[in-house]
Short mmCIF file of C-alpha atoms in Angstrom, two decimals:
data_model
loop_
_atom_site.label_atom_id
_atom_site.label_comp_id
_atom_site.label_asym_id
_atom_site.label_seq_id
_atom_site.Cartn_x
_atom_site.Cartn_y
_atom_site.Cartn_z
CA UNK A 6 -7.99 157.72 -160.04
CA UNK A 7 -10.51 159.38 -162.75
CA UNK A 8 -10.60 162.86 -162.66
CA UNK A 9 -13.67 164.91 -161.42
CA UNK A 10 -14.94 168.26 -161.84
CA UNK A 11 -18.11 170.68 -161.84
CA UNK A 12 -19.51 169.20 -164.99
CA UNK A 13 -19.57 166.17 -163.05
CA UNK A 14 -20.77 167.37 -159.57
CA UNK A 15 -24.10 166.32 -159.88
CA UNK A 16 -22.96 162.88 -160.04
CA UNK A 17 -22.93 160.48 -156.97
CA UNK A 18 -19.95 159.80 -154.93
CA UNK A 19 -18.69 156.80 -157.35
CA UNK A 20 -15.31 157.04 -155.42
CA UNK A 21 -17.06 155.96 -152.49
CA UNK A 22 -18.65 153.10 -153.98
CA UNK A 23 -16.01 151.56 -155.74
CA UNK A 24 -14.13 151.83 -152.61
CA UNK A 25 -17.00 150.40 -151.04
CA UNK A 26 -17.38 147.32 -153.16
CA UNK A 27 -13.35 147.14 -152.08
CA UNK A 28 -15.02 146.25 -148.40
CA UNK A 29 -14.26 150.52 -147.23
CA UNK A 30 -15.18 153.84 -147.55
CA UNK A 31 -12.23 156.23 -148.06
CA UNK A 32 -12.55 160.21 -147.01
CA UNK A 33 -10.57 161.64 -150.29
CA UNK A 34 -9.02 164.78 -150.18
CA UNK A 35 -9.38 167.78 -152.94
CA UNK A 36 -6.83 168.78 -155.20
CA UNK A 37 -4.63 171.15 -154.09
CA UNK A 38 -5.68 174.22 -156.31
CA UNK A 39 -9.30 173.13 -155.70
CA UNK A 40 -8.81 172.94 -151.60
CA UNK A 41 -7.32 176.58 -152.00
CA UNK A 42 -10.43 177.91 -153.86
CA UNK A 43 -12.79 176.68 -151.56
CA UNK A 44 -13.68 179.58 -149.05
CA UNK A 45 -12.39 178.46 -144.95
CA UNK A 46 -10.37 175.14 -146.58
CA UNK A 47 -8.45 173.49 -144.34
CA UNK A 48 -5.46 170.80 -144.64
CA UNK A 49 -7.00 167.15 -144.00
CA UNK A 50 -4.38 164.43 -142.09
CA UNK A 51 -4.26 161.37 -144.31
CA UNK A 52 -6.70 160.01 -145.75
CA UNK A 53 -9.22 157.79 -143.13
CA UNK A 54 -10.18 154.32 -144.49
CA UNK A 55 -13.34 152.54 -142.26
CA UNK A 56 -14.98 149.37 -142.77
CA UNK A 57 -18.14 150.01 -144.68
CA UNK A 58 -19.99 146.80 -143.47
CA UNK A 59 -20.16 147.95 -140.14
CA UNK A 60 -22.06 151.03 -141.63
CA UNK A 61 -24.05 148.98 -143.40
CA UNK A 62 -25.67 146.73 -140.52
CA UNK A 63 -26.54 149.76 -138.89
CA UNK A 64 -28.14 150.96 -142.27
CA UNK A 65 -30.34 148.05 -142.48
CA UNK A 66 -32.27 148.90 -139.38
CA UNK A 67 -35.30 150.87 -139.41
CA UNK A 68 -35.28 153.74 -136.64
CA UNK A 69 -37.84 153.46 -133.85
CA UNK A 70 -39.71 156.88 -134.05
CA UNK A 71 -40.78 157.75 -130.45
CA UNK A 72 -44.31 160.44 -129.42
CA UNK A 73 -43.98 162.98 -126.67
CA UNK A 74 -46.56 160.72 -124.68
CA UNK A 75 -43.82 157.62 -124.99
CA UNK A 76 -41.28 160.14 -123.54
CA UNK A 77 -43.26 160.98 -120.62
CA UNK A 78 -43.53 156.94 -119.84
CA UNK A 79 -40.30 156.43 -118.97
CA UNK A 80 -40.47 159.27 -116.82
CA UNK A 81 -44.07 159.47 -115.36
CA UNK A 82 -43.01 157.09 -112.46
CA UNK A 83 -39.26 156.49 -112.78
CA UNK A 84 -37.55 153.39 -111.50
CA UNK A 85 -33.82 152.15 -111.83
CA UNK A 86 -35.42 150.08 -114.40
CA UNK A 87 -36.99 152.44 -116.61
CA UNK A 88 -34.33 154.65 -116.43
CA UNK A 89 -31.91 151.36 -117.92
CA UNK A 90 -34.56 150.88 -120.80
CA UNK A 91 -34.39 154.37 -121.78
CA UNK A 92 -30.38 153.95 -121.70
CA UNK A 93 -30.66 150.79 -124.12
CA UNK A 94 -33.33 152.47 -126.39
CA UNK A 95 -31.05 155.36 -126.25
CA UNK A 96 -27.75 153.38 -126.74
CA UNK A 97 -29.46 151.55 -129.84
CA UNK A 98 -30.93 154.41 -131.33
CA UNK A 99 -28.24 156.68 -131.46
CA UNK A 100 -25.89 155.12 -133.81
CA UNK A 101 -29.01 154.11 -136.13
CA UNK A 102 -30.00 157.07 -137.31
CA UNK A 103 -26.29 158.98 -137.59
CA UNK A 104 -25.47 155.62 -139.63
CA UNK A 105 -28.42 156.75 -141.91
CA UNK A 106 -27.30 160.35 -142.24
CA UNK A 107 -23.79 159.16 -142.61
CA UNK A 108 -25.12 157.05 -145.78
CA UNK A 109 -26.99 160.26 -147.08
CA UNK A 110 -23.63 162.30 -147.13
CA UNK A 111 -21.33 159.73 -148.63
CA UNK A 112 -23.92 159.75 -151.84
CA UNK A 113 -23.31 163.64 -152.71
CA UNK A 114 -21.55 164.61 -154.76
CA UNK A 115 -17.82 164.66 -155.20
CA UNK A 116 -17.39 168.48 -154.74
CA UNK A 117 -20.08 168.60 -152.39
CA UNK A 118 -19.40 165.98 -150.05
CA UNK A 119 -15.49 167.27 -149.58
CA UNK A 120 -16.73 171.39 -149.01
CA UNK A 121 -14.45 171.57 -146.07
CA UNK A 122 -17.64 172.43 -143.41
CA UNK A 123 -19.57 169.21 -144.78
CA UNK A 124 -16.20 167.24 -144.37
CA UNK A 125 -16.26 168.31 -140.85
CA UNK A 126 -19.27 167.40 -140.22
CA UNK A 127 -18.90 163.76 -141.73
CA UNK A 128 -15.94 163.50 -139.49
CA UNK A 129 -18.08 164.39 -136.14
CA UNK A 130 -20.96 162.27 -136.93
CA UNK A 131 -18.70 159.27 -137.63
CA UNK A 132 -16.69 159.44 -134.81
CA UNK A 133 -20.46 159.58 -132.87
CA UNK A 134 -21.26 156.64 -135.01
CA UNK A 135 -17.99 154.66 -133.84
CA UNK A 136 -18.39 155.90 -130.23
CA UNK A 137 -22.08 154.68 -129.37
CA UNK A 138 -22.32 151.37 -131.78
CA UNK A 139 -19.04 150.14 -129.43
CA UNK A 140 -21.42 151.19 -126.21
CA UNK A 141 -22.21 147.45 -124.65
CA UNK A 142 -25.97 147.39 -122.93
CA UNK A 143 -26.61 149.04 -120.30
CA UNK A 144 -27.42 146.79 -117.00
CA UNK A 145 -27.16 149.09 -113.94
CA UNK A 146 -26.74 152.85 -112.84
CA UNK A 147 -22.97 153.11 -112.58
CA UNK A 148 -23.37 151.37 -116.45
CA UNK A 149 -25.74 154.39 -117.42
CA UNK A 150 -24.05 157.66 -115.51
CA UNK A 151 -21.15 156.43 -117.40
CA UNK A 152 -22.95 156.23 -121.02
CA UNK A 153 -24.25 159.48 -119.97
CA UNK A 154 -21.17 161.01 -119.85
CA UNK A 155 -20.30 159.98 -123.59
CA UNK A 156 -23.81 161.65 -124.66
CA UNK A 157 -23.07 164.80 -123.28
CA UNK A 158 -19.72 165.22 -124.64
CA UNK A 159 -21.07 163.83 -127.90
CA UNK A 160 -24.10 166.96 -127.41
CA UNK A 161 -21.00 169.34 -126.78
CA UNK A 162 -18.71 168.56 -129.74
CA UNK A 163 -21.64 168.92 -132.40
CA UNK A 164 -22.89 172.14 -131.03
CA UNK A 165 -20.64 173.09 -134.64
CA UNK A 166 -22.91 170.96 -136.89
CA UNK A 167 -25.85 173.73 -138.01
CA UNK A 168 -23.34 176.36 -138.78
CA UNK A 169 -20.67 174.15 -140.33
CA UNK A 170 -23.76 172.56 -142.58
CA UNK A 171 -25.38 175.82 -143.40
CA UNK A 172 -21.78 177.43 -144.15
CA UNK A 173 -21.52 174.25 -146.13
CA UNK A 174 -24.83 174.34 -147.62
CA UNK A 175 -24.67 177.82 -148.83
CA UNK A 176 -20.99 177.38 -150.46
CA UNK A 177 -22.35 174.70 -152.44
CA UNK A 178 -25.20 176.71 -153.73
CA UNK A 179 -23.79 176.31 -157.72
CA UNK A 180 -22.66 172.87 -157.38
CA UNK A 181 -25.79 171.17 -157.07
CA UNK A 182 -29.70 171.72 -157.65
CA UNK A 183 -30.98 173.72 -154.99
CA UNK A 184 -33.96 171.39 -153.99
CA UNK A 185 -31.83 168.67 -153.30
CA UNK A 186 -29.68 170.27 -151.13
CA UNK A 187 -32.70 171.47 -149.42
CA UNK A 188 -34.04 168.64 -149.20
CA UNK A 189 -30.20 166.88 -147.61
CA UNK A 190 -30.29 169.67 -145.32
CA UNK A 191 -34.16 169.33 -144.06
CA UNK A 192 -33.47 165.61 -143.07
CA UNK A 193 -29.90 165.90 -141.80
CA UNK A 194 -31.43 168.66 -139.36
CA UNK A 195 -34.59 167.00 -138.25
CA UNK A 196 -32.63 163.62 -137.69
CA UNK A 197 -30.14 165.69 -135.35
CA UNK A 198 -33.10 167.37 -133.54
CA UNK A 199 -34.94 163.56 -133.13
CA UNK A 200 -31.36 162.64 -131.42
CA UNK A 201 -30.83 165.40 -129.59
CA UNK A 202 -34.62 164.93 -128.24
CA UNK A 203 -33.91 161.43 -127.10
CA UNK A 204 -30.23 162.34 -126.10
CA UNK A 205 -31.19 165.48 -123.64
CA UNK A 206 -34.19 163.42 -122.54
CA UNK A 207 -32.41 160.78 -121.31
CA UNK A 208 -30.05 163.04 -119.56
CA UNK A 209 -32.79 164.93 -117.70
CA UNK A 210 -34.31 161.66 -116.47
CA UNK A 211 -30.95 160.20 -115.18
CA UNK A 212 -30.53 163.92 -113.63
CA UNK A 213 -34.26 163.69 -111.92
CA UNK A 214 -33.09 160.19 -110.76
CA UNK A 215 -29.93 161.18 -108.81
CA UNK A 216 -31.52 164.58 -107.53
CA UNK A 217 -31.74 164.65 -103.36
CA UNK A 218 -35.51 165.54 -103.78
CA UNK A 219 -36.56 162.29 -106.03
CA UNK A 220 -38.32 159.97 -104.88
CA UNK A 221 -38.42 156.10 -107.40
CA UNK A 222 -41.72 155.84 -108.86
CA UNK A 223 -43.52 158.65 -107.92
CA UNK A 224 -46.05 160.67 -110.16
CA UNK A 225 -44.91 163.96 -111.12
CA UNK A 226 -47.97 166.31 -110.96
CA UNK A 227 -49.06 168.16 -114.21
CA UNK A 228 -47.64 171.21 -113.88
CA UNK A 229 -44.14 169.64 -114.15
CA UNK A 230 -41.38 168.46 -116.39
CA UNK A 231 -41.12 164.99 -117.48
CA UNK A 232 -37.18 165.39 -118.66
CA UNK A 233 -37.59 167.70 -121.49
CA UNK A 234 -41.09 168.02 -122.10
CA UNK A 235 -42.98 169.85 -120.12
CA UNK A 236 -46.39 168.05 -119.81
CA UNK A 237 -48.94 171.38 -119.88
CA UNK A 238 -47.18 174.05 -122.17
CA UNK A 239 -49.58 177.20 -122.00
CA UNK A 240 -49.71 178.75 -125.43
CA UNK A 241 -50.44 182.12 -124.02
CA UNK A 242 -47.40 182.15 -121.46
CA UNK A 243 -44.74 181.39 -124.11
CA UNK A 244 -45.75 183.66 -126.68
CA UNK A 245 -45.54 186.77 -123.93
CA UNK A 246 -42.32 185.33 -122.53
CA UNK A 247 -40.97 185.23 -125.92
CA UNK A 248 -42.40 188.30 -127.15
CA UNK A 249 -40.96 190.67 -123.97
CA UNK A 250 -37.31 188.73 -125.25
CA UNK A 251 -37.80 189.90 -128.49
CA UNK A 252 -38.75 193.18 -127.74
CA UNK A 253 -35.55 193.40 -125.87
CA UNK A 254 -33.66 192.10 -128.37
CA UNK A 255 -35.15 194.64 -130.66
CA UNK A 256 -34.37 197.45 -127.70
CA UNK A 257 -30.85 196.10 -128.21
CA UNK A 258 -30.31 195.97 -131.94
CA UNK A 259 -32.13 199.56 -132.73
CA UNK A 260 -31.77 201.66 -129.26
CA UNK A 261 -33.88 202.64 -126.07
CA UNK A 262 -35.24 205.93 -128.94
CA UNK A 263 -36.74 203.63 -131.35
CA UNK A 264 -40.66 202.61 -130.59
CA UNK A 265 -41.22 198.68 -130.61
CA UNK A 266 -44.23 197.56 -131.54
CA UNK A 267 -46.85 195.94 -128.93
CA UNK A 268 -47.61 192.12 -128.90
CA UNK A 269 -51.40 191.78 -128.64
CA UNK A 270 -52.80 188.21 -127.68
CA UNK A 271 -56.42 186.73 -127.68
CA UNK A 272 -58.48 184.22 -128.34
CA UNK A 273 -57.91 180.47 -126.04
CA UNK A 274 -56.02 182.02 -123.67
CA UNK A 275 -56.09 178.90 -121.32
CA UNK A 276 -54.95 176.33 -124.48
CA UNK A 277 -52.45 174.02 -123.25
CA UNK A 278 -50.45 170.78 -124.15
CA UNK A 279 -47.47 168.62 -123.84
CA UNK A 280 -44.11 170.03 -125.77
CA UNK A 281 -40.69 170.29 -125.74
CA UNK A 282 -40.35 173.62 -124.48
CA UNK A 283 -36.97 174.94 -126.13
CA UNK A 284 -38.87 173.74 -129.66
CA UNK A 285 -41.78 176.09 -129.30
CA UNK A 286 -39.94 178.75 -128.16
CA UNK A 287 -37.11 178.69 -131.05
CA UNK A 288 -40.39 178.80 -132.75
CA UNK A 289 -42.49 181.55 -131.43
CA UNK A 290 -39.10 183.72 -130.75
CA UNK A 291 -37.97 183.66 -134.62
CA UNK A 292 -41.92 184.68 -135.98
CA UNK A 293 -42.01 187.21 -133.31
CA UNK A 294 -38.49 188.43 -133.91
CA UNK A 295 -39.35 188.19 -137.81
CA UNK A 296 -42.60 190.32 -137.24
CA UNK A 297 -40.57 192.86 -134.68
CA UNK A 298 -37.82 193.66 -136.79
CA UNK A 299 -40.07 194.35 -140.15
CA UNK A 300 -42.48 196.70 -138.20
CA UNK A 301 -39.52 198.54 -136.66
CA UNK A 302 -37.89 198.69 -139.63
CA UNK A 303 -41.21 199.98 -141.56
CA UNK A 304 -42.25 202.32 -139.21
CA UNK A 305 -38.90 204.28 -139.58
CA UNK A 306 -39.31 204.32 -143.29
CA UNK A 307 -42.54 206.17 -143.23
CA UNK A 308 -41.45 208.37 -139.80
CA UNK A 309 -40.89 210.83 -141.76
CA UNK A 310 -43.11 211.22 -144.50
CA UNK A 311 -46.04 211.25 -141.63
CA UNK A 312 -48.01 214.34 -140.34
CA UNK A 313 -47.58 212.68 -136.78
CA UNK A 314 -44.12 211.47 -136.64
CA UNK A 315 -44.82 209.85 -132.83
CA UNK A 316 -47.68 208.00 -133.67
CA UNK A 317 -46.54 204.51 -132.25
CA UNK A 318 -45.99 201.07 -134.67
CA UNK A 319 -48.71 198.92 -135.49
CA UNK A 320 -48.97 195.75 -132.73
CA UNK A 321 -48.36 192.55 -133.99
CA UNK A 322 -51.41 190.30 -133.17
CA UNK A 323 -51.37 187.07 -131.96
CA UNK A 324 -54.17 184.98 -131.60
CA UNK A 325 -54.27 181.12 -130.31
CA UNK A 326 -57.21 178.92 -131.21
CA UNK A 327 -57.64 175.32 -129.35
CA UNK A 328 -59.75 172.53 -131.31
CA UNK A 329 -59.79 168.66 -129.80
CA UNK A 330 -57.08 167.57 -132.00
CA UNK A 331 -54.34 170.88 -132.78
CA UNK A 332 -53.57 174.20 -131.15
CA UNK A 333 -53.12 177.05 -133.89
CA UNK A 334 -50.76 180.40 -133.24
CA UNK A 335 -51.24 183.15 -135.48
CA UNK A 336 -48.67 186.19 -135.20
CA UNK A 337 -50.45 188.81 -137.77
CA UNK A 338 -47.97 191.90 -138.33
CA UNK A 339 -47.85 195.11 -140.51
CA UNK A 340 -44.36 195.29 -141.52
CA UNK A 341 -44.73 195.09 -145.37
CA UNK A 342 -44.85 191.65 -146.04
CA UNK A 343 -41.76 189.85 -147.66
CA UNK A 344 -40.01 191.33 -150.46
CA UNK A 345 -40.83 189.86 -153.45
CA UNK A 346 -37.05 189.37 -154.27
CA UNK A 347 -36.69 187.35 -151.23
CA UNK A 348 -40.29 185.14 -151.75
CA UNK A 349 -38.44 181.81 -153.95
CA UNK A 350 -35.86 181.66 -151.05
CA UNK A 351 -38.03 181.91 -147.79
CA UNK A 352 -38.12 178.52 -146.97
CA UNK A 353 -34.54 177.69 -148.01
CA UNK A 354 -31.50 177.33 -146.92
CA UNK A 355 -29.34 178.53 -149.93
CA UNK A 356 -30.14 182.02 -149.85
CA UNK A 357 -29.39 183.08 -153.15
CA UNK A 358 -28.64 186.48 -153.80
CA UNK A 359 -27.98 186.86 -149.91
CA UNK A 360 -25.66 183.74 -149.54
CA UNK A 361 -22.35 186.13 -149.46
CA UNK A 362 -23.46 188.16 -146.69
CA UNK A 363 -24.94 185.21 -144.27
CA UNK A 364 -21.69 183.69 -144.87
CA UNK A 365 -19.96 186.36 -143.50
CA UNK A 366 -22.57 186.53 -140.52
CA UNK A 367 -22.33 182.57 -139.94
CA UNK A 368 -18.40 182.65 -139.61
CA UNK A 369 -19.05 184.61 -136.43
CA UNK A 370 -21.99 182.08 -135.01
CA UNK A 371 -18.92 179.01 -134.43
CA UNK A 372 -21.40 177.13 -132.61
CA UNK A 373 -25.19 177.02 -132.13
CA UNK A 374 -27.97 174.80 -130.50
CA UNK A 375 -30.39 176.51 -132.24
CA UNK A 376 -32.57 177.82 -129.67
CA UNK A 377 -34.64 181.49 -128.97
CA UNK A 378 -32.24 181.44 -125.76
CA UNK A 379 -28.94 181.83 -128.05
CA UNK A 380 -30.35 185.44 -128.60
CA UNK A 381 -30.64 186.10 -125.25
CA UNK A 382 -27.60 188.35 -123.90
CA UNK A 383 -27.11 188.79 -119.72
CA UNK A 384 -31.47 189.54 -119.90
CA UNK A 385 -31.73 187.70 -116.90
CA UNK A 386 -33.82 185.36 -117.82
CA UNK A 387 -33.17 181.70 -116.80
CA UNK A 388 -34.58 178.67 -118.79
CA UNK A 389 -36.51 175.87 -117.40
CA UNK A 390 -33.88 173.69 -116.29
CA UNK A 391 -31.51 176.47 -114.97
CA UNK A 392 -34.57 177.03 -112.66
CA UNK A 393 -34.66 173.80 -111.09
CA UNK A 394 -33.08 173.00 -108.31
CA UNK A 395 -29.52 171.95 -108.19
CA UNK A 396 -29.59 171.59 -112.26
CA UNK A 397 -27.66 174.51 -113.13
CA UNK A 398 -24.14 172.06 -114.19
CA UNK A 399 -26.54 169.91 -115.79
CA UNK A 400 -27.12 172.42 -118.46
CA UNK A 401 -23.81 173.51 -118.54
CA UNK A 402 -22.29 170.65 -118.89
CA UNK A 403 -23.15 169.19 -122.15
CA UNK A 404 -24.78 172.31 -124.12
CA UNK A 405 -28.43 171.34 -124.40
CA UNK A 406 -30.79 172.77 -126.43
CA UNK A 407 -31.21 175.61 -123.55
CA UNK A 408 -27.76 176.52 -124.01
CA UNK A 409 -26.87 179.99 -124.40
CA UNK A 410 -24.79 181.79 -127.16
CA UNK A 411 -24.35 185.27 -125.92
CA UNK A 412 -21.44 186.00 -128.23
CA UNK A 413 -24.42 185.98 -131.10
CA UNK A 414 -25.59 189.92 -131.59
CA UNK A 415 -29.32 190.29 -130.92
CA UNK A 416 -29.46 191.55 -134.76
CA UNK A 417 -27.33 189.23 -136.82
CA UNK A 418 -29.47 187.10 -139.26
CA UNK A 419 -28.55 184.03 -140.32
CA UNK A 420 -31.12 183.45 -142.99
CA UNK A 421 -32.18 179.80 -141.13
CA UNK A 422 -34.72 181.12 -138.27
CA UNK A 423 -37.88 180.05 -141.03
CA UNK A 424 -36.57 176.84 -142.84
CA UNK A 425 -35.45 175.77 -139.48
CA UNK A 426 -38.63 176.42 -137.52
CA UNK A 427 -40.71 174.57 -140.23
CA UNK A 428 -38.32 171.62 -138.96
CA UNK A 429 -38.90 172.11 -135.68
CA UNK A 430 -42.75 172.76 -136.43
CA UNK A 431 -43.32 169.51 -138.51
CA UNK A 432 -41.09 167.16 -136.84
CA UNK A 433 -44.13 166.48 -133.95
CA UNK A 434 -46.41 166.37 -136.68
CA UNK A 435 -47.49 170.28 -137.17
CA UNK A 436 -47.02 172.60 -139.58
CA UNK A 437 -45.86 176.38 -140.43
CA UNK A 438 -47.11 178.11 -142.60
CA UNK A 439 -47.07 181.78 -144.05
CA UNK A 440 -48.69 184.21 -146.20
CA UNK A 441 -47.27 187.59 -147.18
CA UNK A 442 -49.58 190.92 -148.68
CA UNK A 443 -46.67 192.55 -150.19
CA UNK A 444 -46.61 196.24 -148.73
CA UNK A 445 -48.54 195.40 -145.94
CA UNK A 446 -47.84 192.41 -143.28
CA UNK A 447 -47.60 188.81 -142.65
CA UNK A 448 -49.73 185.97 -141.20
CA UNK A 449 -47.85 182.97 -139.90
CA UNK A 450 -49.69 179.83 -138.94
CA UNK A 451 -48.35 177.31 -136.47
CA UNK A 452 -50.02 174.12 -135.83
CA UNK A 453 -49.60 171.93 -132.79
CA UNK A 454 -50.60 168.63 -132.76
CA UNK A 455 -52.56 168.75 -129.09
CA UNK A 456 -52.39 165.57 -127.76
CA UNK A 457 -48.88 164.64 -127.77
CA UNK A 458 -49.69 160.99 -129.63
CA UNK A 459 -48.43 161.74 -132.42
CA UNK A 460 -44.84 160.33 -133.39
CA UNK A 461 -41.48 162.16 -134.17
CA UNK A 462 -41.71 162.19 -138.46
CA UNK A 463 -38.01 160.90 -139.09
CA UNK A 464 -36.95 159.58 -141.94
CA UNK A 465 -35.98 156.26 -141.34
CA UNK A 466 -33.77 154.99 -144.10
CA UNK A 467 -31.11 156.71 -145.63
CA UNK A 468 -32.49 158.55 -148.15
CA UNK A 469 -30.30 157.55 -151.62
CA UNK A 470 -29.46 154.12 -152.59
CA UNK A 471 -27.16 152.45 -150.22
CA UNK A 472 -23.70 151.55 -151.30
#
């Protein structure tokens, strides 16, 4: 076996193709004295050899990128039938895209792609790879509550996968150029939120189906949820639900003595349009938290130095504007701006100078959905699909993307809420962006893409050569 080290590491994995032209891929452990070195290493069983042509069949196919609009069809008037084609796109789906991330990890490099938190999460997604490519189609209900059951223990197992990756990510900071692990860690996370989309979809739909109150077929009004996405999303009602959470949160993290600034909204106030609500709110929630925690924090700074110590915190100010095609959020705040220490890093997940210390605050976040609701701690407040009726185990059951995390303290940062939003932002075809004035505030921009037409941006093929 040759030998490999960090001069090396920015090498592909040649171990894995040589054992692939052999007919298999082969997980390889560490050296000893290496496996010791690397921070939360763990001892690997023996090694675990798998048929790489099986991979690669799944490889070859293109993904089938889906809109919100196409979601809503199979639920608009839902039959047995439509409920069995979304099974089979789900069942098909599935397994193609984890075989493509699955391809993407096996071509890092050697010290990269056997960091004990990336190993892991090789290990989950190709056991989820093994599972659904063995799932047979799906011809009647029993066939589907059955499937169903896989997805959501499948949803519950890889509630570990953004931590483990970002613990992962951020311990491989030296080891390999910074844009290209960025760039691994930016598809990786927008391919598990397109599968968790059509994953949790599908489960609400089979859970509409078998509620006492359905009816087959008929036409859910617009005011309602069609699974997951909730056909008219009011810009102005999110932002003030997720602003009074993040005030609380703030209330929480600082005490009931320190002022919180005021969230000010105007202009469309009646803008509306289809979304996944748990997406704009992880959204919303992290600028809002962002913008919270900066005034707070600046506000105490200059307490002190002011002729009128009470004088309250500047409001953050957020204004929604509606055109025919996009709905744009603005959240405008005075807290400073971002550091210009910080600036090179904001969108990224390797943190640089602040890796160390949102390592330490990741080992105590073991799992995460990645939602504004993980913040959230005994407030109260229910999501959408607690609130429906006789849904509460539904949630529960396999950790959805409304799942909560109350072991998380309101104030811990993680050093993900912005990269991760832009995923969440762009993968329906918007955009975040954000300018900073140094010493004086902050304007982020989120774009919506209005009309719900616009497809899920994946990326369909695995990203390096293939083996």
């Amino acid at each position: 076996m040759p030998r490999f080290s960090l001069q090396n590491a920015t090498a592909p994995f040649r171990l894995m193709r040589r054992a692939g032209e052999l007919g298999f891929v082969a997980r390889v452990q560490l050296p000893a004295r290496r496996r010791q070195q690397t921070r939360g290493s763990h001892s690997h069983g023996s090694a675990k050899w798998r048929p790489v042509s099986v991979l690669d069949e799944w490889v070859a196919k293109e993904a089938r990128p889906i809109s919100l609009r196409q979601l809503m069809v199979f639920g608009r008037s839902l039959t047995e039938s439509r409920l069995i084609s979304s099974a089979n796109y789900v069942r098909t789906e599935l397994p193609t895209r984890i075989s493509h991330r699955i391809r993407d990890m096996q071509q890092l490099p050697y010290v990269v792609v056997t960091n004990p938190h990336i190993s892991e999460v090789y290990d989950l997604y190709y056991n989820a790879f093994d599972t659904f490519r063995k799932v047979k189609e799906i011809k009647t209900i029993e066939d589907n509550d059955r499937f169903c059951k896989t997805i959501r223990s499948m949803l519950k197992a890889h509630l570990t996968v953004i931590p483990k990756l970002a613990m992962g990510i951020l311990e491989c900071s030296g080891l390999m150029d910074l844009k290209d692990l960025d760039k691994f860690m930016n598809t990786i996370l927008r391919s598990r939120i397109s599968r968790r989309v059509i994953a949790e979809q599908h489960l609400a739909l089979t859970d509409t189906f078998h509620a006492p109150w359905f009816s087959p077929g008929a036409k859910l009004s617009e005011s309602e949820f069609i699974g997951e996405v909730f056909l008219k999303c009011m810009a102005k009602e999110v932002v003030e639900r997720c602003g009074e959470t993040t005030r609380d949160i703030a209330r929480r993290a600082y005490g009931p003595d320190v002022p919180i600034p005021e969230i000010k909204i105007d202009g469309h106030l009646d803008a509306s349009f289809p979304y996944i609500l748990s997406h704009l709110e992880y959204i919303i929630g992290e600028l809002l938290r962002n913008s919270v925690q900066a005034v707070v924090e600046k506000h105490q700074r200059r307490k002190d130095k002011e002729t009128n110590p009470n004088q309250p915190p500047p409001p953050i100010e957020v204004t929604i504007c509606e055109s025919p095609q996009h709905v744009i959020i603005r959240i405008s705040d005075q807290g400073g701006g971002v550091p210009h220490d910080i600036l090179p890093y904001m969108w990224s997940f390797s943190k640089g100078p602040a890796s160390q210390q949102l390592l330490a605050n990741l080992g105590q976040v073991p799992k995460l959905a990645a939602t504004m609701q993980e913040l959230q701690v005994d407030d109260g407040h229910k999501s959408h699909n607690e609130s429906k009726e006789g849904t509460d185990d539904f949630d529960q059951s396999y950790g959805s993307s409304l799942a909560s995390l109350t072991s998380r303290p309101p104030n811990l940062r993680l050093g993900m809420g912005l990269p991760l939003s832009r995923v969440y932002a762009e993968y329906w075809a918007g955009s975040l962006a954000l300018h900073s004035l140094e010493g004086y505030g902050v304007d982020a921009f989120l774009q919506i893409s209005k009309l719900g037409n616009k497809n899920e941006q994946l990326t369909t093929r695995a990203t390096m050569d293939a083996v």
